[in-house]
CSV table of C-alpha atoms and ligand atoms in Angstrom, one decimal:
chain,number,residue,atom,x,y,z
A,120,UNK,CA,-24.2,63.0,52.0
A,121,UNK,CA,-21.1,65.5,51.7
A,122,UNK,CA,-17.4,64.5,50.4
A,123,UNK,CA,-15.7,67.1,53.2
A,124,UNK,CA,-17.0,70.1,55.5
A,125,UNK,CA,-14.7,72.5,57.1
A,126,UNK,CA,-16.2,73.7,59.9
A,127,UNK,CA,-15.2,76.5,62.2
A,128,UNK,CA,-13.1,78.3,59.6
A,129,UNK,CA,-12.0,82.4,59.4
A,130,UNK,CA,-12.4,83.8,55.9
A,131,UNK,CA,-10.7,85.7,53.9
A,132,UNK,CA,-13.6,88.6,53.0
A,133,UNK,CA,-14.0,89.1,57.6
A,134,UNK,CA,-16.4,85.7,58.1
A,135,UNK,CA,-15.2,84.2,61.4
A,136,UNK,CA,-16.5,80.8,62.1
A,137,UNK,CA,-18.3,79.9,59.0
A,138,UNK,CA,-18.5,75.9,57.8
A,139,UNK,CA,-17.8,74.9,54.2
A,140,UNK,CA,-19.6,72.2,52.7
A,141,UNK,CA,-18.3,70.2,49.6
A,142,UNK,CA,-19.5,67.8,46.7
A,143,UNK,CA,-18.3,66.6,43.5
A,144,UNK,CA,-15.3,68.7,43.1
A,145,UNK,CA,-17.8,72.7,44.3
A,146,UNK,CA,-19.0,74.3,47.2
A,147,UNK,CA,-21.8,73.9,47.9
A,148,UNK,CA,-22.5,75.9,50.8
A,149,UNK,CA,-20.4,78.2,53.3
A,150,UNK,CA,-22.5,79.9,56.4
A,151,UNK,CA,-22.5,78.7,59.5
A,152,UNK,CA,-23.3,75.7,61.4
A,153,UNK,CA,-24.4,73.1,58.9
A,154,UNK,CA,-25.4,69.7,59.0
A,155,UNK,CA,-25.4,66.4,57.3
A,156,UNK,CA,-22.9,63.6,57.2
A,157,UNK,CA,-19.4,64.0,55.2
A,158,UNK,CA,-17.3,61.8,54.1
A,159,UNK,CA,-14.3,63.8,55.3
A,160,UNK,CA,-14.4,66.5,58.3
A,161,UNK,CA,-12.3,69.0,58.8
A,162,UNK,CA,-12.2,71.3,62.0
A,163,UNK,CA,-10.2,74.6,60.9
A,164,UNK,CA,-10.5,75.7,64.3
A,165,UNK,CA,-10.7,79.4,63.6
A,166,UNK,CA,-7.8,79.1,61.4
A,167,UNK,CA,-8.0,81.3,58.0
A,168,UNK,CA,-9.2,79.5,54.7
A,169,UNK,CA,-8.4,80.7,51.9
A,170,UNK,CA,-8.3,80.0,47.7
A,171,UNK,CA,-5.5,78.8,47.3
A,172,UNK,CA,-2.1,80.3,46.6
A,173,UNK,CA,-1.7,81.6,42.9
A,174,UNK,CA,1.6,82.5,41.4
A,175,UNK,CA,1.4,84.2,38.2
A,176,UNK,CA,5.2,84.1,37.2
A,177,UNK,CA,7.7,81.1,37.6
A,178,UNK,CA,10.5,79.2,35.4
A,179,UNK,CA,9.9,76.2,35.6
A,180,UNK,CA,12.5,74.6,33.2
A,181,UNK,CA,15.2,76.0,35.6
A,182,UNK,CA,14.3,76.1,38.8
A,183,UNK,CA,15.5,73.3,41.0
A,184,UNK,CA,19.1,73.3,38.0
A,185,UNK,CA,21.5,75.0,41.1
A,186,UNK,CA,24.5,74.9,40.7
A,187,UNK,CA,25.0,73.4,37.2
A,188,UNK,CA,26.9,74.0,35.9
A,189,UNK,CA,27.4,76.3,38.5
A,190,UNK,CA,26.9,79.3,40.6
A,191,UNK,CA,26.4,82.8,39.7
A,192,UNK,CA,28.7,84.9,40.9
A,193,UNK,CA,28.0,87.8,40.2
A,194,UNK,CA,23.9,88.3,40.7
A,195,UNK,CA,23.2,89.9,37.9
A,196,UNK,CA,20.5,89.4,35.3
A,197,UNK,CA,22.7,88.9,32.8
A,198,UNK,CA,25.2,86.6,34.3
A,199,UNK,CA,22.0,84.4,35.0
A,200,UNK,CA,21.1,84.5,31.5
A,201,UNK,CA,24.2,83.3,30.3
A,202,UNK,CA,24.5,81.3,33.0
A,203,UNK,CA,21.1,79.2,31.9
A,204,UNK,CA,22.0,79.6,28.4
A,205,UNK,CA,25.6,76.8,29.8
A,206,UNK,CA,22.9,75.1,31.6
A,207,UNK,CA,20.4,74.1,28.1
A,208,UNK,CA,22.6,72.3,25.8
A,209,UNK,CA,23.3,70.2,28.8
A,210,UNK,CA,19.7,69.2,30.7
A,211,UNK,CA,17.6,66.3,29.0
A,212,UNK,CA,14.0,66.6,29.2
A,213,UNK,CA,13.8,63.9,31.5
A,214,UNK,CA,16.1,66.4,33.7
A,215,UNK,CA,13.3,69.3,33.4
A,216,UNK,CA,10.3,67.0,33.8
A,217,UNK,CA,12.2,64.9,37.5
A,218,UNK,CA,12.7,69.2,38.2
A,219,UNK,CA,9.3,70.3,37.8
A,220,UNK,CA,7.6,67.3,39.1
A,221,UNK,CA,9.7,68.1,42.8
A,222,UNK,CA,8.8,71.7,42.4
A,223,UNK,CA,4.9,71.2,41.7
A,224,UNK,CA,4.7,68.8,44.2
A,225,UNK,CA,6.9,71.4,46.7
A,226,UNK,CA,4.6,74.0,46.1
A,227,UNK,CA,1.1,72.0,45.6
A,228,UNK,CA,2.2,71.1,49.4
A,229,UNK,CA,3.0,75.2,50.3
A,230,UNK,CA,-0.6,75.9,49.0
A,231,UNK,CA,-0.6,77.1,45.4
A,232,UNK,CA,-3.3,76.1,43.2
A,233,UNK,CA,-1.7,77.2,39.8
A,234,UNK,CA,1.2,78.2,38.1
A,235,UNK,CA,2.0,80.8,35.2
A,236,UNK,CA,5.2,79.5,34.4
A,237,UNK,CA,7.2,81.0,31.1
A,238,UNK,CA,9.3,77.6,29.5
A,239,UNK,CA,12.0,79.2,26.9
A,240,UNK,CA,12.3,79.1,23.9
A,241,UNK,CA,15.0,79.6,22.4
A,242,UNK,CA,15.6,75.9,22.1
A,243,UNK,CA,15.6,74.5,18.8
A,244,UNK,CA,14.8,71.0,20.7
A,245,UNK,CA,12.3,72.8,22.3
A,246,UNK,CA,13.0,70.4,25.0
A,247,UNK,CA,11.2,73.0,28.3
A,248,UNK,CA,8.6,72.8,26.0
A,249,UNK,CA,8.2,69.5,25.4
A,250,UNK,CA,8.9,68.8,28.9
A,251,UNK,CA,6.5,71.1,30.6
A,252,UNK,CA,3.4,70.0,28.7
A,253,UNK,CA,3.8,66.9,30.0
A,254,UNK,CA,4.5,67.8,33.7
A,255,UNK,CA,0.9,70.3,33.3
A,256,UNK,CA,-0.3,66.5,32.6
A,257,UNK,CA,1.2,65.0,35.0
A,258,UNK,CA,0.7,67.4,37.8
A,259,UNK,CA,-3.5,68.8,36.9
A,260,UNK,CA,-4.7,66.9,39.8
A,261,UNK,CA,-2.4,69.0,42.7
A,262,UNK,CA,-2.6,73.0,40.9
A,263,UNK,CA,-3.1,74.9,37.1
A,264,UNK,CA,0.0,74.9,34.9
A,265,UNK,CA,-0.6,77.9,32.8
A,266,UNK,CA,2.9,78.4,30.2
A,267,UNK,CA,3.9,81.2,28.8
A,268,UNK,CA,6.5,80.2,24.9
A,269,UNK,CA,8.5,82.5,26.3
A,270,UNK,CA,11.7,83.5,23.9
A,271,UNK,CA,14.5,83.7,27.0
A,272,UNK,CA,16.9,85.1,24.0
A,273,UNK,CA,14.8,87.8,22.7
A,274,UNK,CA,12.4,87.1,20.0
A,275,UNK,CA,14.6,89.4,16.8
A,276,UNK,CA,18.0,88.6,18.6
A,277,UNK,CA,17.9,85.1,18.8
A,278,UNK,CA,17.9,83.5,14.6
A,279,UNK,CA,15.3,81.0,15.4
A,280,UNK,CA,13.4,82.3,18.0
A,281,UNK,CA,10.0,83.6,16.4
A,282,UNK,CA,9.6,79.8,14.3
A,283,UNK,CA,10.3,78.2,17.9
A,284,UNK,CA,7.8,80.2,19.4
A,285,UNK,CA,5.7,79.4,17.3
A,286,UNK,CA,6.3,75.7,17.2
A,287,UNK,CA,5.4,75.9,21.3
A,288,UNK,CA,2.3,77.5,20.8
A,289,UNK,CA,0.9,75.2,18.5
A,290,UNK,CA,2.6,72.0,20.1
A,291,UNK,CA,-0.2,73.9,23.1
A,292,UNK,CA,1.8,76.1,25.4
A,293,UNK,CA,-1.5,78.8,26.9
A,294,UNK,CA,0.0,82.4,26.7
A,295,UNK,CA,2.4,84.4,24.3
A,296,UNK,CA,5.6,85.8,26.2
A,297,UNK,CA,8.5,88.1,24.9
A,298,UNK,CA,11.3,90.7,26.5
A,299,UNK,CA,11.7,92.9,24.4
A,300,UNK,CA,14.4,94.5,26.4
A,301,UNK,CA,17.3,92.0,26.0
A,302,UNK,CA,16.9,92.6,22.3
A,303,UNK,CA,19.9,95.2,20.3
A,304,UNK,CA,17.9,98.2,20.2
A,305,UNK,CA,15.1,99.4,21.6
A,306,UNK,CA,13.3,99.4,17.8
A,307,UNK,CA,13.8,95.8,18.0
A,308,UNK,CA,12.3,95.6,21.4
A,309,UNK,CA,9.3,98.1,20.6
A,310,UNK,CA,8.9,95.5,17.0
A,311,UNK,CA,8.7,92.3,18.3
A,312,UNK,CA,6.8,93.6,21.5
A,313,UNK,CA,4.3,94.0,18.3
A,314,UNK,CA,5.0,90.9,16.8
A,315,UNK,CA,4.2,89.2,19.3
A,316,UNK,CA,1.2,91.2,20.3
A,317,UNK,CA,0.0,90.5,16.8
A,318,UNK,CA,0.4,87.1,17.4
A,319,UNK,CA,-1.6,86.5,20.5
A,320,UNK,CA,-4.5,87.9,18.6
A,321,UNK,CA,-4.7,86.1,15.9
A,322,UNK,CA,-4.7,83.0,18.2
A,323,UNK,CA,-6.6,84.4,20.5
A,324,UNK,CA,-4.3,83.9,23.5
A,325,UNK,CA,-3.1,85.3,26.0
A,326,UNK,CA,0.1,87.7,26.2
A,327,UNK,CA,2.8,87.9,28.7
A,328,UNK,CA,5.5,90.0,28.7
A,329,UNK,CA,8.7,90.4,30.9
A,330,UNK,CA,9.5,93.7,30.3
A,331,UNK,CA,12.2,96.6,31.4
A,332,UNK,CA,13.3,94.2,34.0
A,333,UNK,CA,15.9,96.6,34.0
A,334,UNK,CA,17.1,100.0,36.1
A,335,UNK,CA,17.3,101.8,32.7
A,336,UNK,CA,15.2,105.0,33.6
A,337,UNK,CA,14.4,105.4,29.2
A,338,UNK,CA,13.5,101.7,28.4
A,339,UNK,CA,10.3,102.6,27.2
A,340,UNK,CA,8.6,98.7,26.5
A,341,UNK,CA,5.5,98.6,29.2
A,342,UNK,CA,4.3,102.0,26.9
A,343,UNK,CA,4.2,99.7,24.0
A,344,UNK,CA,2.4,97.1,25.5
A,345,UNK,CA,-0.2,99.2,26.5
A,346,UNK,CA,-0.1,100.9,23.3
A,347,UNK,CA,-0.9,97.8,21.4
A,348,UNK,CA,-3.0,96.7,23.7
A,349,UNK,CA,-4.8,98.7,23.3
A,350,UNK,CA,-4.9,98.7,19.8
A,351,UNK,CA,-5.7,94.7,19.1
A,352,UNK,CA,-8.0,95.3,21.6
A,353,UNK,CA,-6.5,93.1,23.9
A,354,UNK,CA,-7.5,94.8,27.3
A,355,UNK,CA,-8.2,92.5,30.1
A,356,UNK,CA,-5.3,89.5,28.7
A,357,UNK,CA,-1.8,91.0,28.6
A,358,UNK,CA,0.4,91.1,31.5
A,359,UNK,CA,3.2,93.1,32.2
A,360,UNK,CA,6.1,90.8,34.3
A,361,UNK,CA,8.5,92.7,36.6
A,362,UNK,CA,8.3,96.7,35.5
A,363,UNK,CA,11.6,97.7,37.9
A,364,UNK,CA,12.1,100.5,35.3
A,365,UNK,CA,10.0,101.8,36.2
A,366,UNK,CA,11.2,102.7,39.6
A,367,UNK,CA,14.6,104.6,38.0
A,368,UNK,CA,11.8,106.7,34.8
A,369,UNK,CA,11.7,110.2,35.6
A,370,UNK,CA,8.2,111.4,37.5
A,371,UNK,CA,6.6,112.8,35.3
A,372,UNK,CA,6.3,110.8,32.5
A,373,UNK,CA,5.2,107.5,35.0
A,374,UNK,CA,2.4,110.6,36.2
A,375,UNK,CA,1.7,109.8,31.7
A,376,UNK,CA,2.8,106.1,31.4
A,377,UNK,CA,0.6,104.3,34.3
A,378,UNK,CA,-3.1,106.0,33.4
A,379,UNK,CA,-2.3,104.2,29.7
A,380,UNK,CA,-2.2,100.4,31.0
A,381,UNK,CA,-4.7,101.6,33.2
A,382,UNK,CA,-6.4,102.6,29.9
A,383,UNK,CA,-5.4,99.6,27.7
A,384,UNK,CA,-7.0,97.2,31.2
A,385,UNK,CA,-2.1,95.7,31.3
A,386,UNK,CA,-2.2,93.8,34.0
A,387,UNK,CA,1.1,94.1,36.5
A,388,UNK,CA,3.5,91.1,37.8
A,389,UNK,CA,6.4,92.4,40.0
A,390,UNK,CA,8.5,89.8,41.8
A,391,UNK,CA,9.8,91.0,44.5
A,392,UNK,CA,12.3,88.8,45.9
A,393,UNK,CA,13.7,88.6,43.1
A,394,UNK,CA,13.6,91.8,41.5
A,395,UNK,CA,15.2,93.4,44.9
A,396,UNK,CA,18.5,90.6,44.8
A,397,UNK,CA,19.0,91.6,41.5
A,398,UNK,CA,18.2,95.0,40.2
A,399,UNK,CA,20.5,98.0,41.7
A,400,UNK,CA,23.8,96.0,40.8
A,401,UNK,CA,25.3,98.5,38.8
A,402,UNK,CA,24.7,101.6,42.0
A,403,UNK,CA,26.9,102.3,44.2
A,404,UNK,CA,25.2,104.3,47.1
A,405,UNK,CA,22.5,104.8,47.6
A,406,UNK,CA,21.1,101.5,45.6
A,407,UNK,CA,18.0,101.8,43.5
A,408,UNK,CA,15.0,99.4,44.8
A,409,UNK,CA,14.3,98.3,41.5
A,410,UNK,CA,11.0,97.1,42.5
A,411,UNK,CA,8.4,98.5,40.2
A,412,UNK,CA,5.8,101.1,41.8
A,413,UNK,CA,3.6,99.3,43.3
A,414,UNK,CA,1.2,101.4,45.4
A,415,UNK,CA,0.4,103.3,42.4
A,416,UNK,CA,-0.2,101.1,39.9
A,417,UNK,CA,-3.0,99.1,42.0
A,418,UNK,CA,-4.2,102.9,43.0
A,419,UNK,CA,-4.7,103.8,39.2
A,420,UNK,CA,-6.5,100.3,39.3
A,421,UNK,CA,-4.4,98.2,37.3
A,422,UNK,CA,-4.7,94.3,38.7
A,423,UNK,CA,-1.5,93.7,40.4
A,424,UNK,CA,-0.3,90.2,41.4
A,425,UNK,CA,3.0,89.2,43.1
A,426,UNK,CA,4.6,86.2,41.4
A,427,UNK,CA,7.7,84.3,42.9
A,428,UNK,CA,9.7,84.5,39.5
A,429,UNK,CA,12.7,81.4,40.6
A,430,UNK,CA,13.7,79.1,42.8
A,431,UNK,CA,17.0,77.3,43.1
A,432,UNK,CA,18.1,78.2,39.6
A,433,UNK,CA,20.7,81.0,37.8
A,434,UNK,CA,18.9,83.6,38.7
A,435,UNK,CA,18.3,83.1,42.2
A,436,UNK,CA,19.9,80.2,44.9
A,437,UNK,CA,16.9,80.6,47.3
A,438,UNK,CA,13.1,80.5,47.8
A,439,UNK,CA,11.2,76.8,49.4
A,440,UNK,CA,7.4,77.7,46.6
A,441,UNK,CA,5.7,80.7,49.6
A,442,UNK,CA,3.6,82.2,48.1
A,443,UNK,CA,4.0,84.2,51.4
A,444,UNK,CA,7.9,84.8,51.5
A,445,UNK,CA,7.1,87.0,48.4
A,446,UNK,CA,4.1,88.8,49.8
A,447,UNK,CA,6.7,89.5,52.6
A,448,UNK,CA,9.0,91.4,50.4
A,449,UNK,CA,7.1,92.7,48.2
A,450,UNK,CA,4.7,94.1,51.3
A,451,UNK,CA,8.6,95.9,52.9
A,452,UNK,CA,10.1,97.1,49.3
A,453,UNK,CA,6.6,98.5,48.7
A,454,UNK,CA,6.3,100.0,52.5
A,455,UNK,CA,3.0,99.2,52.1
A,456,UNK,CA,2.5,99.0,55.8
A,457,UNK,CA,-1.1,100.0,56.7
A,458,UNK,CA,-4.3,97.7,57.1
A,459,UNK,CA,-5.5,97.8,55.2
A,460,UNK,CA,-1.9,97.9,52.5
A,461,UNK,CA,-1.1,95.0,53.7
A,462,UNK,CA,-4.3,93.5,53.1
A,463,UNK,CA,-3.7,94.1,50.3
A,464,UNK,CA,-0.6,92.4,49.7
A,465,UNK,CA,-2.2,88.5,50.6
A,466,UNK,CA,-4.6,90.2,47.5
A,467,UNK,CA,-2.0,90.0,45.2
A,468,UNK,CA,-0.6,86.2,45.6
A,469,UNK,CA,-4.1,84.8,46.2
A,470,UNK,CA,-7.1,86.4,44.4
A,471,UNK,CA,-5.7,89.6,41.7
A,472,UNK,CA,-3.2,86.8,40.5
A,473,UNK,CA,-5.6,84.4,40.0
A,474,UNK,CA,-7.7,87.5,38.0
A,475,UNK,CA,-4.3,88.0,36.2
A,476,UNK,CA,-3.7,84.3,35.0
A,477,UNK,CA,-8.0,83.7,33.9
A,478,UNK,CA,-8.6,81.9,36.3
A,479,UNK,CA,-12.8,80.6,36.9
A,480,UNK,CA,-14.2,79.1,39.5
A,481,UNK,CA,-11.5,80.4,41.3
A,482,UNK,CA,-12.9,81.9,45.5
A,483,UNK,CA,-14.6,80.0,48.9
A,484,UNK,CA,-18.0,80.8,47.7
A,485,UNK,CA,-21.2,78.8,47.2
A,486,UNK,CA,-20.5,76.9,43.3
A,487,UNK,CA,-17.3,77.6,43.3
A,488,UNK,CA,-14.4,75.0,42.7
A,489,UNK,CA,-13.3,72.9,45.9
A,490,UNK,CA,-9.8,74.5,46.1
A,491,UNK,CA,-8.1,76.3,48.8
A,492,UNK,CA,-5.9,76.5,52.0
A,493,UNK,CA,-6.5,76.5,55.4
A,494,UNK,CA,-3.3,78.6,57.1
A,495,UNK,CA,-2.7,78.9,61.0
A,496,UNK,CA,-3.5,82.5,61.4
A,497,UNK,CA,-6.6,83.5,62.0
A,498,UNK,CA,-6.5,86.6,58.7
A,499,UNK,CA,-4.7,87.7,56.0
A,500,UNK,CA,-2.0,89.7,58.1
A,501,UNK,CA,-1.3,87.6,60.4
A,502,UNK,CA,-1.1,85.3,57.5
A,503,UNK,CA,1.7,87.3,56.4
A,504,UNK,CA,3.4,88.0,59.6
A,505,UNK,CA,3.8,84.6,60.6
A,506,UNK,CA,4.0,83.4,56.3
A,507,UNK,CA,1.7,80.4,58.2
A,508,UNK,CA,1.8,77.1,58.5
A,509,UNK,CA,0.1,75.6,56.2
A,510,UNK,CA,-2.4,72.5,58.0
A,511,UNK,CA,-4.3,71.5,54.5
A,512,UNK,CA,-4.4,71.8,51.5
A,513,UNK,CA,-8.0,71.2,49.7
A,514,UNK,CA,-8.3,70.0,45.9
A,515,UNK,CA,-11.2,69.1,43.8
A,516,UNK,CA,-12.5,68.7,47.3
A,517,UNK,CA,-10.3,66.5,48.3
A,518,UNK,CA,-7.6,67.0,50.7
A,519,UNK,CA,-4.3,66.2,49.0
A,520,UNK,CA,-2.0,68.1,51.6
A,521,UNK,CA,-1.7,67.9,55.9
A,522,UNK,CA,0.2,68.9,58.3
A,523,UNK,CA,0.0,69.9,62.3
A,524,UNK,CA,-0.2,72.7,63.9
A,525,UNK,CA,3.2,73.8,64.9
A,526,UNK,CA,3.8,73.9,68.7
A,527,UNK,CA,6.6,74.9,70.8
A,528,UNK,CA,7.5,73.0,74.1
A,529,UNK,CA,9.2,75.8,76.5
A,530,UNK,CA,11.1,75.1,79.3
A,531,UNK,CA,11.3,77.5,81.5
A,532,UNK,CA,12.2,77.7,85.7
A,533,UNK,CA,11.4,73.9,86.0
A,534,UNK,CA,7.8,74.0,84.3
A,535,UNK,CA,7.3,74.0,80.3
A,536,UNK,CA,4.1,75.3,78.4
A,537,UNK,CA,3.0,75.4,74.7
A,538,UNK,CA,3.9,78.1,72.5
A,539,UNK,CA,1.8,78.6,69.3
A,540,UNK,CA,2.7,81.5,67.5
A,541,UNK,CA,-0.6,82.1,65.9
A,542,UNK,CA,-2.4,82.1,68.5
A,543,UNK,CA,-0.1,84.6,71.2
A,544,UNK,CA,-3.2,86.1,73.4
A,545,UNK,CA,-3.9,81.9,75.0
A,546,UNK,CA,0.1,80.6,75.0
A,547,UNK,CA,-1.4,77.7,76.8
A,548,UNK,CA,-3.2,76.6,73.8
B,844,FE2,FE1,11.4,85.5,34.7
């Protein structure tokens, strides 16, 4: 007797019409025509079964705060940081918990199974840290939440940031973060990268640093991050988030830089929705797009995962916890339009980001955790094209969210028929 069998699934590796059996929270078989009884059975009807979406970059302490105390008028990163500074003193731990739980419920329903969230440590009360540590426990049944200690106002620029960042790590925050481009000088930025990487090395932690999130072609913090990762033996445990200045850098310099990032085993996390909105704001025309060099990083062998970064907060008024929106935007801005490139964009919001976060047991294969989603699409490219509807979300072998397929009844010349945009070859189906 299995806990769950999913029948007739298409998989992300291209196999079609296979069954998936789960027991005790694990996938115990992935093969054609599994027989036997199950407590629950889902007919996937040939739709895509994928491991859950993974969001490697988010700010859960700020999410769903839009309009409090006001909205961002200029649309710049710097006004967003200023606005967040106005919100911090007037929000309570309970406010943050309530907003974060609302977000996690939505995210899980949208098929996100793991989130890496930065949490601001430039607050002597560490309200965000207290709140998100509690939320991390509360949402365990629906998703994995990994927290990054993030000195938003600058490790060296803010007088108590160092002390508070270390306190946050001692309270149980998982990863060391930073924001070198917000320090007062380029040399302070480099020093903050060195100090934070040393803290991570001493504590055996991963690093994920906001790095060069500007249009400044001379910003050099990813170079320092790669250097420190290599010097301290942190290969494979370090990520650079945003990296938008790379868009504006001199091509000759980038031809040296990208191999250094690859050599240091540093991962890259672009955030397409947010950076297409925030960057280039000081340009007239032509306007720079401000997304890092995704194709070139990927082609150099660097693991690239797309993050969502924000939803309804001081930096971004939109968002709906949809990693397919993120992949869709990253694909367009990066002009990743070949079949292979589009297919890869799906990996950038699933398996690549799982690798960056160090998730174990991830995948739809025998022995993996029984965590997966069913999308109303036949394959990965169709999933991105449609920003496909989530038909079911399974976590630890249990169905935690389900929905009916979306079809439309269209009436024309007195007759009506069903339209299913995922099955246009069979529109009456
Ligand atoms: Fe961010």
